[in-house]
CSV table of C-alpha atoms and ligand atoms in Angstrom, one decimal:
chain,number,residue,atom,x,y,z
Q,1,UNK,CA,-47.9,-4.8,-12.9
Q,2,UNK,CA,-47.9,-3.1,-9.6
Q,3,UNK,CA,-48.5,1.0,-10.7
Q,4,UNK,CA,-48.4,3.9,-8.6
Q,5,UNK,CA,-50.6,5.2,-11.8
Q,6,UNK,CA,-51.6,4.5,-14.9
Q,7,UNK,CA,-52.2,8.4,-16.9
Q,8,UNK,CA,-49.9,9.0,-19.4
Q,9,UNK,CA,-49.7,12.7,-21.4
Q,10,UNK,CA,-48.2,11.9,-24.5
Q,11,UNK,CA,-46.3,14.4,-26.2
Q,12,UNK,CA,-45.7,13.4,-30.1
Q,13,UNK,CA,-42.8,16.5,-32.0
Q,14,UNK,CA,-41.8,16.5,-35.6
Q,15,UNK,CA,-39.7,13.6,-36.9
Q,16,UNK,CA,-40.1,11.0,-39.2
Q,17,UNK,CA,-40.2,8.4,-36.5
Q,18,UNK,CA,-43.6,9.6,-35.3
Q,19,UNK,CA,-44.9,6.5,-37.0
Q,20,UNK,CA,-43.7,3.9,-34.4
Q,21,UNK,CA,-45.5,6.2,-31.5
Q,22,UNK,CA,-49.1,4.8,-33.4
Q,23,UNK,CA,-47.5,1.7,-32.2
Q,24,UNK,CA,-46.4,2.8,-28.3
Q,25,UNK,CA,-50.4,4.3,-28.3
Q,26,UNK,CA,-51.7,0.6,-29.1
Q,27,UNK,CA,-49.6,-1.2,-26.9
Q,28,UNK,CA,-50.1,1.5,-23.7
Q,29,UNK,CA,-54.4,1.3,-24.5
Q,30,UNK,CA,-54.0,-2.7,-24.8
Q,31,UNK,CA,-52.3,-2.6,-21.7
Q,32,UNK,CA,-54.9,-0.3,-20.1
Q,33,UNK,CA,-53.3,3.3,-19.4
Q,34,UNK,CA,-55.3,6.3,-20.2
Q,35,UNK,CA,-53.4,8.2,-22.8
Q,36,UNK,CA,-53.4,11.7,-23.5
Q,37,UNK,CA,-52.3,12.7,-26.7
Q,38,UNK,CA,-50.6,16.0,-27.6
Q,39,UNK,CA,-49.3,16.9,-30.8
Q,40,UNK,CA,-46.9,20.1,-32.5
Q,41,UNK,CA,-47.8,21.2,-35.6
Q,42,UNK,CA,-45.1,19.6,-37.1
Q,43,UNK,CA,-45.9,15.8,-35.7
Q,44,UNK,CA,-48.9,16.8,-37.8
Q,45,UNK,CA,-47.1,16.7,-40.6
Q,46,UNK,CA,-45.8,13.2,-40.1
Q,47,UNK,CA,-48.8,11.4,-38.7
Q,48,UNK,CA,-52.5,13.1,-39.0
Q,49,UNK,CA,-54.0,13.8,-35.3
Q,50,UNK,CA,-57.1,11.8,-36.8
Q,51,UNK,CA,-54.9,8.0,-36.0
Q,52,UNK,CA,-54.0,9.3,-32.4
Q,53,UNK,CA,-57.1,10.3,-32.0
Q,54,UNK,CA,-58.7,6.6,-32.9
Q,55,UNK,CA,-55.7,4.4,-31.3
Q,56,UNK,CA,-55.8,6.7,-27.7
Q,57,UNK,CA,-60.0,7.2,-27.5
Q,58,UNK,CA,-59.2,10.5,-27.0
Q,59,UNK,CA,-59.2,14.1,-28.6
Q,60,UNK,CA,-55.7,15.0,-29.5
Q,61,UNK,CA,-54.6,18.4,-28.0
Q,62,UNK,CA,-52.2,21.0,-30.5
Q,63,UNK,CA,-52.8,24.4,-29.8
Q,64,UNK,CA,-52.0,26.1,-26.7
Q,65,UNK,CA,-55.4,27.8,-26.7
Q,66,UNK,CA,-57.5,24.2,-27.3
Q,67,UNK,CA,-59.8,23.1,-24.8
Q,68,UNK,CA,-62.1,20.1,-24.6
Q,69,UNK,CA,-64.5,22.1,-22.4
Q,70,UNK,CA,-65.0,25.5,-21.2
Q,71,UNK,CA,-63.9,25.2,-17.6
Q,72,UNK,CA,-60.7,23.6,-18.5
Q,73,UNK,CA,-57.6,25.5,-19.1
Q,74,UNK,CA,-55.6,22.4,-20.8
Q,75,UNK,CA,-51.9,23.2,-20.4
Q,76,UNK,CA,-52.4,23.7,-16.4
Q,77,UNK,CA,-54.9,20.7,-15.9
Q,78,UNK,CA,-53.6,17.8,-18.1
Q,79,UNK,CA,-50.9,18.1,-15.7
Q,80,UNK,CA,-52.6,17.6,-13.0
Q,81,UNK,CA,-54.3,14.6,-14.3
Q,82,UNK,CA,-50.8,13.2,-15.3
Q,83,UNK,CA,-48.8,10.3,-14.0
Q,84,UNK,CA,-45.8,10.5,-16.4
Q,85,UNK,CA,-45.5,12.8,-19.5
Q,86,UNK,CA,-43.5,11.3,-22.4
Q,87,UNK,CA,-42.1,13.1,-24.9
Q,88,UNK,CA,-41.5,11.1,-28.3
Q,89,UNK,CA,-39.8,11.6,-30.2
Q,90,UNK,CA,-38.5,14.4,-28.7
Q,91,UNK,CA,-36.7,17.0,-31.5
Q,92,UNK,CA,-33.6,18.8,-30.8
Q,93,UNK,CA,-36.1,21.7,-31.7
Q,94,UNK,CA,-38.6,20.8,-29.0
Q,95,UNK,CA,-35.3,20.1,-26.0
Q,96,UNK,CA,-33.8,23.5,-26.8
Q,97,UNK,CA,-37.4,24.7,-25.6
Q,98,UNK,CA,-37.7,23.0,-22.8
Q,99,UNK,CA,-34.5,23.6,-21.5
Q,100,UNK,CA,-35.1,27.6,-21.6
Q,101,UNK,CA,-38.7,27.5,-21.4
Q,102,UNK,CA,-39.8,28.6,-24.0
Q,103,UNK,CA,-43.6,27.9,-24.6
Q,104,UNK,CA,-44.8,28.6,-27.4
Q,105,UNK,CA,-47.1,25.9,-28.3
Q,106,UNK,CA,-49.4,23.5,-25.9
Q,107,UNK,CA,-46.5,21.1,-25.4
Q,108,UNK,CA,-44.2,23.0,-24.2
Q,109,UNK,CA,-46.6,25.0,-22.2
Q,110,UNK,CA,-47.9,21.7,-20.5
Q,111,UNK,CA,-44.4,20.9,-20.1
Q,112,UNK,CA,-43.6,24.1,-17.4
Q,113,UNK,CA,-47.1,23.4,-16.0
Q,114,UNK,CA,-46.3,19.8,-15.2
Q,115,UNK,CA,-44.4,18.9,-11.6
Q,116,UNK,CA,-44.6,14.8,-11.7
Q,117,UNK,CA,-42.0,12.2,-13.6
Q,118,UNK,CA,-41.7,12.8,-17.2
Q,119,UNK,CA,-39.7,10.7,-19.8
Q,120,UNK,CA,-37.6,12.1,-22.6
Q,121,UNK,CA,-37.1,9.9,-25.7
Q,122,UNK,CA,-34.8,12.1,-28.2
Q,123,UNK,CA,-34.7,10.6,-31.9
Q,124,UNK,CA,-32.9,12.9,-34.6
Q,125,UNK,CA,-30.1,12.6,-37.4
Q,126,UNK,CA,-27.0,11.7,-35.4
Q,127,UNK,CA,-25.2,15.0,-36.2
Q,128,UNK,CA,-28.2,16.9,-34.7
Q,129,UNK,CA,-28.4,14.4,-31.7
Q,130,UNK,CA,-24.5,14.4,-31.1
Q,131,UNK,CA,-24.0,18.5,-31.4
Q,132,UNK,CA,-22.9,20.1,-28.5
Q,133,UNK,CA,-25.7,22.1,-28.3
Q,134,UNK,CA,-28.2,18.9,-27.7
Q,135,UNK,CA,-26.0,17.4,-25.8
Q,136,UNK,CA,-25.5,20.3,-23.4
Q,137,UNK,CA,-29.6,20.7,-23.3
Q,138,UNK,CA,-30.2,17.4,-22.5
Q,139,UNK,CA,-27.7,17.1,-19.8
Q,140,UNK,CA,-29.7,20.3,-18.4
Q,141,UNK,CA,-33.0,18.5,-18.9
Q,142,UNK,CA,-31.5,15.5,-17.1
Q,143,UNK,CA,-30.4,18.2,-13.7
Q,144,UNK,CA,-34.2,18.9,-13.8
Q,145,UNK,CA,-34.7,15.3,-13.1
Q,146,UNK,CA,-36.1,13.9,-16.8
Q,147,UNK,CA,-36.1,10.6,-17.2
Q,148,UNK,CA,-33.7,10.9,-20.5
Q,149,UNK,CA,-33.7,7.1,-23.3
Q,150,UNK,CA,-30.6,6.9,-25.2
Q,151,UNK,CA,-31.9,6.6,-29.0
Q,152,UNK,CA,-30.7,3.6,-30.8
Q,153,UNK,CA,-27.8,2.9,-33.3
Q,154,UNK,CA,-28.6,2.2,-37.1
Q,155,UNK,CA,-29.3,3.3,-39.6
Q,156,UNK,CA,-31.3,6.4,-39.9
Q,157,UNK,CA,-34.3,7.6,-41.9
Q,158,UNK,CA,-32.6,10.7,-43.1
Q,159,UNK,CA,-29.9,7.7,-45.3
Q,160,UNK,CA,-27.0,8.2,-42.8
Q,161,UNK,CA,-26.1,5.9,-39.7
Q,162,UNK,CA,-25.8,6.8,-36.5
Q,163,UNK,CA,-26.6,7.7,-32.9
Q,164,UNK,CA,-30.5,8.8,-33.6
Q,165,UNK,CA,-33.1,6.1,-33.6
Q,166,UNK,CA,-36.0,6.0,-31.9
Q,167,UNK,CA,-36.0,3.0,-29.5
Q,168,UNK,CA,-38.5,0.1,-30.4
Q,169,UNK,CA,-42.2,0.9,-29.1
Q,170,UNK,CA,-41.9,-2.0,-26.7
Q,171,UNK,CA,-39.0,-0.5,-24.9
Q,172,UNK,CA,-40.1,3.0,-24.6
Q,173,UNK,CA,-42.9,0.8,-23.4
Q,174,UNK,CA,-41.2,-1.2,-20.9
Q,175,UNK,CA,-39.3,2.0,-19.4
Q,176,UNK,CA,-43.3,3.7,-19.0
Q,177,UNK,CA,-43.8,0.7,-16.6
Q,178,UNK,CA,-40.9,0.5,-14.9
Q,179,UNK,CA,-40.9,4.3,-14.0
Q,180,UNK,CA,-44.4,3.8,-13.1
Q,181,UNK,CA,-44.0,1.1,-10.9
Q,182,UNK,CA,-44.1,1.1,-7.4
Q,183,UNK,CA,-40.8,0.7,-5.6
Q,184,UNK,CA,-41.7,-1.7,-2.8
Q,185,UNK,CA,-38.0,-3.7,-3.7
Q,186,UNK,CA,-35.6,-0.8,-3.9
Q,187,UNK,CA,-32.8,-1.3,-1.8
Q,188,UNK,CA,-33.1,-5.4,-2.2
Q,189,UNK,CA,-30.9,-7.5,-4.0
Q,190,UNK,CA,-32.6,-10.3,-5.9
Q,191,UNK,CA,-30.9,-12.9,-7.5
Q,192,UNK,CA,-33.2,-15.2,-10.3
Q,193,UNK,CA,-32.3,-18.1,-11.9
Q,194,UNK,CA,-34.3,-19.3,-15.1
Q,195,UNK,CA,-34.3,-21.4,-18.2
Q,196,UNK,CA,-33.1,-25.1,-19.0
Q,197,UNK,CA,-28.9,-26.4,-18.2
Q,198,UNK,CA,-27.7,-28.2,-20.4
Q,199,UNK,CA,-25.2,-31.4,-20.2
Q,200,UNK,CA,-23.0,-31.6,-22.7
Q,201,UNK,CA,-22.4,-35.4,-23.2
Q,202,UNK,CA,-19.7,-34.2,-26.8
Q,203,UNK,CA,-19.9,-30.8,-28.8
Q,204,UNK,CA,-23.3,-31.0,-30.6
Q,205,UNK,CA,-25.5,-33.8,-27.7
Q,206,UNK,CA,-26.8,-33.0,-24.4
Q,207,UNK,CA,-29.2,-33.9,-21.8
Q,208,UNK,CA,-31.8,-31.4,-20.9
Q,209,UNK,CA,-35.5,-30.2,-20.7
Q,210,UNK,CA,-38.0,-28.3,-22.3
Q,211,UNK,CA,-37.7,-24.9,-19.6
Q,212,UNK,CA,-37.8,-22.1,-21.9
Q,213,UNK,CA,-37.4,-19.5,-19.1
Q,214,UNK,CA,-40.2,-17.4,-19.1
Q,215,UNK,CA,-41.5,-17.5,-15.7
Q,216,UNK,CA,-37.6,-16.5,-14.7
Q,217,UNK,CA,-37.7,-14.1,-16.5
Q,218,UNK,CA,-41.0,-12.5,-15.9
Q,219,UNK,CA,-39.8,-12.4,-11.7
Q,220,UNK,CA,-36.9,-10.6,-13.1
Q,221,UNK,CA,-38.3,-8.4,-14.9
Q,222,UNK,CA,-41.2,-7.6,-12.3
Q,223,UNK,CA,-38.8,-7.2,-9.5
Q,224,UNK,CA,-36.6,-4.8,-11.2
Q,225,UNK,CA,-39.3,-2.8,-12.5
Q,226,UNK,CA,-40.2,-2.7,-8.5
Q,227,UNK,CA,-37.0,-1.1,-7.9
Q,228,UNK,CA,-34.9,-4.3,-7.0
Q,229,UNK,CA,-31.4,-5.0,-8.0
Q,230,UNK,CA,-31.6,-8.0,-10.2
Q,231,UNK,CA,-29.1,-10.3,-10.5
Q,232,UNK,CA,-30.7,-13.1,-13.6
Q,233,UNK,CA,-28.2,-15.9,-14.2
Q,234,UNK,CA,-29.9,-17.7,-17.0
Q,235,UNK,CA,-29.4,-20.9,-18.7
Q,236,UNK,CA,-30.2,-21.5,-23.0
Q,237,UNK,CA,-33.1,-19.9,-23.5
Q,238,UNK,CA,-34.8,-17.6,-26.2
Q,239,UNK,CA,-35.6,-14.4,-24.3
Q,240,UNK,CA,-34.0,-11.1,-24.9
Q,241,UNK,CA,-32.4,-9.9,-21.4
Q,242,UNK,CA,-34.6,-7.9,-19.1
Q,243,UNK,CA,-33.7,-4.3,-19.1
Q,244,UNK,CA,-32.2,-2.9,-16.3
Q,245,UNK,CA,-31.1,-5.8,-15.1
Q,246,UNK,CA,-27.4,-7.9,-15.1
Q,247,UNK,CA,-28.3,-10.9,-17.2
Q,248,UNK,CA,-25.2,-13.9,-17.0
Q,249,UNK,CA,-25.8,-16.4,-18.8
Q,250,UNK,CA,-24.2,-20.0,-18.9
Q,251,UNK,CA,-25.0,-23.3,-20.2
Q,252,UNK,CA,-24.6,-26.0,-17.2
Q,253,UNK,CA,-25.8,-26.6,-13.7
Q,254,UNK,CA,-21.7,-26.5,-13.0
Q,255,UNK,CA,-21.6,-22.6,-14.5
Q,256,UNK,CA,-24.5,-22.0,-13.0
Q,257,UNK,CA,-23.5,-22.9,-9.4
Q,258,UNK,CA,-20.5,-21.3,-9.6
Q,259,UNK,CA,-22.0,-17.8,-11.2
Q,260,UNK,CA,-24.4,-17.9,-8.3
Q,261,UNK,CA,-21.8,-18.9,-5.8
Q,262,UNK,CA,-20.2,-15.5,-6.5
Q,263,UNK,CA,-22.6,-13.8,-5.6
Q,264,UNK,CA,-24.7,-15.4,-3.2
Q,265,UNK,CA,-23.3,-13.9,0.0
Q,266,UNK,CA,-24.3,-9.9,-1.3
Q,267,UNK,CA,-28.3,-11.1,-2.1
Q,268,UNK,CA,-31.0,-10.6,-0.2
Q,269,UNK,CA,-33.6,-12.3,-1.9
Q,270,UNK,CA,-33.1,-15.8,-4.2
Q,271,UNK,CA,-35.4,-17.2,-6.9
Q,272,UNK,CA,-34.6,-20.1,-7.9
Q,273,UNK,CA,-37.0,-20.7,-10.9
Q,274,UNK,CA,-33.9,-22.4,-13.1
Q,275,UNK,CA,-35.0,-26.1,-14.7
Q,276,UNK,CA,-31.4,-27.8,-13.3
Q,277,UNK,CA,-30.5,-30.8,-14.8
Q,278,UNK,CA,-29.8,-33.2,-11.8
Q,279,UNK,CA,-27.1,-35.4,-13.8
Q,280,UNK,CA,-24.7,-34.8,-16.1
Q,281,UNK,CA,-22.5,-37.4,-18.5
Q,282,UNK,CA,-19.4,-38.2,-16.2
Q,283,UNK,CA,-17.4,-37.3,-19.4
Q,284,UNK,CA,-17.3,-35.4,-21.5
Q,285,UNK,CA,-16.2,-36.4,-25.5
Q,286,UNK,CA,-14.5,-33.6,-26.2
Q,287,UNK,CA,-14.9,-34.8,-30.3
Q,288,UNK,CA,-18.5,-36.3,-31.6
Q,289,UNK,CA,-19.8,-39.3,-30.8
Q,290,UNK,CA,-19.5,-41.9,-34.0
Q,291,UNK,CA,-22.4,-44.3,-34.1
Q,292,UNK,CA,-20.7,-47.9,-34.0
Q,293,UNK,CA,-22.8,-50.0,-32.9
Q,294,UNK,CA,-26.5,-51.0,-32.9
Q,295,UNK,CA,-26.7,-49.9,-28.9
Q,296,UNK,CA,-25.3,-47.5,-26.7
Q,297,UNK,CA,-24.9,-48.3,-23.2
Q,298,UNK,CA,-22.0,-46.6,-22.3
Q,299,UNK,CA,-23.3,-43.1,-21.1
Q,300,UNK,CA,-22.6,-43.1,-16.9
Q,301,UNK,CA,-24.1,-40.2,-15.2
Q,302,UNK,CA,-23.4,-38.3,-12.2
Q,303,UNK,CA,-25.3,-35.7,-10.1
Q,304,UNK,CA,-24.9,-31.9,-10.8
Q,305,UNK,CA,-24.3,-29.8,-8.2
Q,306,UNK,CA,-27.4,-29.1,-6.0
Q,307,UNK,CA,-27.3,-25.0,-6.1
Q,308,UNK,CA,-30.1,-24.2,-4.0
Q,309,UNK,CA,-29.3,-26.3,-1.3
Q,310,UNK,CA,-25.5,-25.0,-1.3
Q,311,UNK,CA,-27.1,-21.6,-1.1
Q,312,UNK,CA,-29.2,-22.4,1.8
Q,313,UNK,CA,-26.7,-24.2,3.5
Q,314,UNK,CA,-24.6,-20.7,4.0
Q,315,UNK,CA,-27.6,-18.7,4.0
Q,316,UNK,CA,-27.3,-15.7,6.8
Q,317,UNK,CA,-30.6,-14.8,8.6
Q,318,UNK,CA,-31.7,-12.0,6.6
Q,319,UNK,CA,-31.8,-14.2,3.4
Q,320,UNK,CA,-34.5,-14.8,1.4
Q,321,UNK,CA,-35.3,-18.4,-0.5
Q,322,UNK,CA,-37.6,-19.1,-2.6
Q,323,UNK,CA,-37.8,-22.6,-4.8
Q,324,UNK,CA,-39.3,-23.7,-7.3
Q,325,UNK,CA,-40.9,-27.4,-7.4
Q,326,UNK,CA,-42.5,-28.9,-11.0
Q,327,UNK,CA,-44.3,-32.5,-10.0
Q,328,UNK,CA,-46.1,-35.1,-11.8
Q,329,UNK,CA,-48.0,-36.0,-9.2
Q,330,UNK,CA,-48.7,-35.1,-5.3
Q,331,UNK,CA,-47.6,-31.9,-6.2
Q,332,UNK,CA,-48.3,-30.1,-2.4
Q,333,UNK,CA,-46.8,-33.3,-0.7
Q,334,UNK,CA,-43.7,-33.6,-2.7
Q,335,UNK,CA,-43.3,-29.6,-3.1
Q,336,UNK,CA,-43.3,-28.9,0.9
Q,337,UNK,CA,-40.9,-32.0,2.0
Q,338,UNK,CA,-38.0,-30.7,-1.0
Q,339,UNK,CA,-38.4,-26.8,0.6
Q,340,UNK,CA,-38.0,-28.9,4.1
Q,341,UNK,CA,-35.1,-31.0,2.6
Q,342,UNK,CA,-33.3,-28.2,0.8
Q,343,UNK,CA,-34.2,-25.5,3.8
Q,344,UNK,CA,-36.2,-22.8,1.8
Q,345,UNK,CA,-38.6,-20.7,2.9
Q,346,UNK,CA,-40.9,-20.5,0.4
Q,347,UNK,CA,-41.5,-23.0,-3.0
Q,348,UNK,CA,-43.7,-22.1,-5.8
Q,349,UNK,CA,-45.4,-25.9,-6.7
Q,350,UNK,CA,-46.9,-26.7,-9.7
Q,351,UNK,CA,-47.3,-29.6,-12.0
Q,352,UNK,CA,-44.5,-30.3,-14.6
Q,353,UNK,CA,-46.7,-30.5,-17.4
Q,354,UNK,CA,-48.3,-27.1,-17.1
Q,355,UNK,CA,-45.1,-24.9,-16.3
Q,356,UNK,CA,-43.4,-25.7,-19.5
Q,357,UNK,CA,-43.1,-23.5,-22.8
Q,358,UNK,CA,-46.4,-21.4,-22.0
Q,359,UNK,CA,-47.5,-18.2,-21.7
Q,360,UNK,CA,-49.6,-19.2,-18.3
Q,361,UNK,CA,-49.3,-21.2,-15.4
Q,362,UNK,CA,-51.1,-22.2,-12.2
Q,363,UNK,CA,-49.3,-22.6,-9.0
Q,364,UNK,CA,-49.7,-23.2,-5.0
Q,365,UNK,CA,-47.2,-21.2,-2.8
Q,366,UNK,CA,-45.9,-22.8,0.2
Q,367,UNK,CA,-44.2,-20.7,3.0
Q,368,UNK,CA,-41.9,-22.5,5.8
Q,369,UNK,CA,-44.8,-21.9,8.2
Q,370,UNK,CA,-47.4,-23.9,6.1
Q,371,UNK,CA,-49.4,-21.1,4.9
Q,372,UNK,CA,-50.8,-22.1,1.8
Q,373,UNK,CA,-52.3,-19.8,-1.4
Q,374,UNK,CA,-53.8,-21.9,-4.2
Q,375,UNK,CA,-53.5,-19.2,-7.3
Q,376,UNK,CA,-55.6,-19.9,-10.4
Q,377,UNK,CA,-54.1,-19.8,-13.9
Q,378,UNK,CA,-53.0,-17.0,-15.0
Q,379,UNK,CA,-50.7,-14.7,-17.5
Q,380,UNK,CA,-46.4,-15.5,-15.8
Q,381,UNK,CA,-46.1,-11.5,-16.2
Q,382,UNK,CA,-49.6,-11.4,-13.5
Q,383,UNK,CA,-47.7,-14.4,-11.4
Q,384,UNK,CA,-43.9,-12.9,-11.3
Q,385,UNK,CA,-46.0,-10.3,-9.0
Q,386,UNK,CA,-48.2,-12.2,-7.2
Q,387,UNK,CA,-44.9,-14.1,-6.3
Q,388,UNK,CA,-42.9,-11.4,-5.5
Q,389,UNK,CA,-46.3,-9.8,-3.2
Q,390,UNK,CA,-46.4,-13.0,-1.3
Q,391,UNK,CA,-42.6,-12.7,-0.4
Q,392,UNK,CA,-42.0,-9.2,0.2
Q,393,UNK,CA,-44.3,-9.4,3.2
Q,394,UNK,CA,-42.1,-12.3,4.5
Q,395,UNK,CA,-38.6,-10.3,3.8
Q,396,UNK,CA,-40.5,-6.9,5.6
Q,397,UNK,CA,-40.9,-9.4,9.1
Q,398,UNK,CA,-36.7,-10.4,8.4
Q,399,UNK,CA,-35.4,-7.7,7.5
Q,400,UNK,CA,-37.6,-4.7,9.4
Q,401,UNK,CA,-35.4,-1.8,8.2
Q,402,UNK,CA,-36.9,-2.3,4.8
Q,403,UNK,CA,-38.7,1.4,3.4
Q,404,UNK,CA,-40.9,1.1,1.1
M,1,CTP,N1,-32.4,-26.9,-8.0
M,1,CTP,C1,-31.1,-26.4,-7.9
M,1,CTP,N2,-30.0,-27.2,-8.3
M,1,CTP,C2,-30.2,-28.4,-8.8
M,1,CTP,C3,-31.5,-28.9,-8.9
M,1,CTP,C4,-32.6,-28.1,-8.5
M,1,CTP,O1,-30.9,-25.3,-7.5
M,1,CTP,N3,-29.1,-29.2,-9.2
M,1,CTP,C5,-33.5,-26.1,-7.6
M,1,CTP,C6,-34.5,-25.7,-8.7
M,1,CTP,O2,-34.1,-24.5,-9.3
M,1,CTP,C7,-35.8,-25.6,-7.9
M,1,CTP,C8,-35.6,-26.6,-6.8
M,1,CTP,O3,-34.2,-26.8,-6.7
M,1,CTP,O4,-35.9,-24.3,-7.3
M,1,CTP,C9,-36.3,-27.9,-7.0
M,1,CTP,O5,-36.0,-28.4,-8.2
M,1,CTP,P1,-36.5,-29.8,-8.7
M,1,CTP,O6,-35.8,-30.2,-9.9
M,1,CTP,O7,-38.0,-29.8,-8.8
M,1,CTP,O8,-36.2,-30.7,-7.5
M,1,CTP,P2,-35.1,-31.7,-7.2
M,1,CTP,O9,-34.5,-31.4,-5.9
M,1,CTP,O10,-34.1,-31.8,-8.3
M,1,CTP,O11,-35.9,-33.0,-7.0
M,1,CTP,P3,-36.5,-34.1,-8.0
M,1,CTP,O12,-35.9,-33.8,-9.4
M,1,CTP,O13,-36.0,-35.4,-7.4
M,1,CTP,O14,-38.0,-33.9,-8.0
């Protein structure tokens, strides 16, 4: 992650999905943020201050006239020691306040004190949520510049269905970071591919490979967290889609060429991270293969179309490409002669048996000029950034109208 900051004030109102914040706490302390809980009395009643207090390490804050020492005057210097305040789950109660300023308890107070980014995740019954009134005050809130999550579908705690959920604790998660996140990409285009193709040889059979897409995915993810507009044309793979990004998915190198053919001319930046398969059955049986016989011989293959290289071939100046190279052996060797061969300017080399299905990897990047940085192994979230670093600087000396 690449954070502008990492202190988060916390603010926790009366509903029954207070629960799932215990959750958000864990996941934001795990992930190393500072967190500042601050409670109404009603929160209290869902969730004792005593489990906020354990998961955030910190003394949880309700009344306006609390203080954790004598020089501090909470509701004006939380604030000031804020990156982001979140508010969830926000009442309709709580955004009626807010919008007129009403402050009448040390949330709400903290709230007029506080000047930075702040994050508004409503969760109510879905009359409450979709009454005029709330949604009038939220578009307000939204005019003041908060950060506003659209609460889930479902069904609802209260027995009805609805508009009204509190989003999972990983997402309200995930939108922390990305608000958080520095915003050295805004204004790029990025275009990932990830994952496996696969070549249909009849309706159940194909020819493939273990990719399951994670490192793809991880670049997307970071780079659109970094304020680029990410473009992920995925093949198979088990991954929920990235938010904030345009996920396409397809099955074979052929849709994948032609969904990144589409696009290519608009991009700035290309990752190409995608596993291809190089050959494909040269037919297809549109109905099952029976087995006949003892042996099959009869499977003739042909190559897939090569996307990179019909990328780089129309390629304008500006462009940025990056390849990917997984090699058994003479990985540095083999990894800078196919960015030669296929004109990229930058390949990510590493060897085939360590890329696939896990969590980690350990790679050597190759720019056009020969530069060379040998990473160690580490977490693909940690890499996607490290990766997108290294190739930011190179895009700044191409394209030197970038702001950052
Ligand atoms: N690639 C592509 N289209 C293909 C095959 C590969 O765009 N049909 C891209 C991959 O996404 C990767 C790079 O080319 O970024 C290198 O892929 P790799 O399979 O390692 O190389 P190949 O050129 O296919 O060479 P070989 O399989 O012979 O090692």
């Amino acid at each position: 992650m690449r954070l502008k900051g990492n202190r988060i004030t916390l603010g926790v109102t009366g509903g029954i999905s207070v629960y799932k914040i215990c959750e958000l706490v864990r996941l934001l302390k795990k992930n190393n943020f500072s967190v500042q809980v601050v409670m109404t009395q009603d929160a209290t009643k869902f969730v004792t201050p005593e489990t906020f207090r354990v998961l955030s390490q910190r003394e949880v804050l309700i009344d306006t006239f609390e203080y954790t020492s004598p020089e501090r005057v909470e509701h004006v210097t939380i604030p000031q020691e804020t990156d982001i305040l979140v508010i969830a789950p926000a009442t309709a109660n709580t955004i009626a306040k807010m919008v007129h300023g009403i402050a009448d308890n040390m949330l709400t107070c903290l709230w007029l004190a506080h000047k930075g980014p702040s994050l508004l995740v409503p969760a109510m019954n879905h009359n409450m949520f979709t009454h005029p009134a709330t949604q009038r005050n939220i578009s307000v809130l939204k005019e003041f510049g908060v950060h506003v999550m659209e609460p889930d579908e479902g069904a609802l705690a209260c027995g009805t269905e609805g508009k009204g959920r509190l989003p999972a604790p990983e997402s309200i998660y995930e939108e922390i970071v990305h608000l958080l996140s520095t915003k050295d990409f805004k204004g790029k285009k990025v275009l990932v591919t990830a994952g496996p193709t696969r070549e249909h040889l009849d309706p159940i059979r194909f020819i493939s490979n273990p990719s399951s897409g994670k490192m793809g995915y991880a670049i997307a993810k970071a780079a659109s967290r970094r304020g680029a507009q990410v473009f992920l044309i995925s093949g198979p793979t088990n991954l929920p889609d990235p938010p904030h990004t345009k996920t396409i998915h397809v099955t074979s190198a052929a849709e994948m060429y032609e969904e990144v053919m589409k696009i290519a001319k608009d991009m700035d930046v290309f990752i190409m991270s995608a596993a291809v398969a190089d050959y494909r059955p040269k037919t297809y049986q549109p109905s099952k293969i029976k087995k006949e016989t003892t042996t099959l011989t009869h499977i003739e293959l042909e190559r897939t179309p090569d996307i990179i290289h019909s990328v780089a071939q129309k390629k304008r100046k500006e462009q940025f490409i990056v390849g990917f190279a997984a090699e058994t052996d003479n990985v540095v060797k083999n990894a800078v002669d196919k960015m030669k061969k296929k004109n990229m300017d930058m390949i990510v080399a590493n060897t085939a048996t360590q890329a696939f299905q896990k969590d980690t990897n350990q790679v050597i990047i190759i720019h056009r000029s020969g530069e060379t940085r040998y990473l160690p192994e580490m977490p693909k979230e940690d890499l996607a950034d490290e990766i997108l670093d290294e190739l930011i600087q190179k895009v700044r000396q191409i394209s030197p109208s970038h702001t950052s």
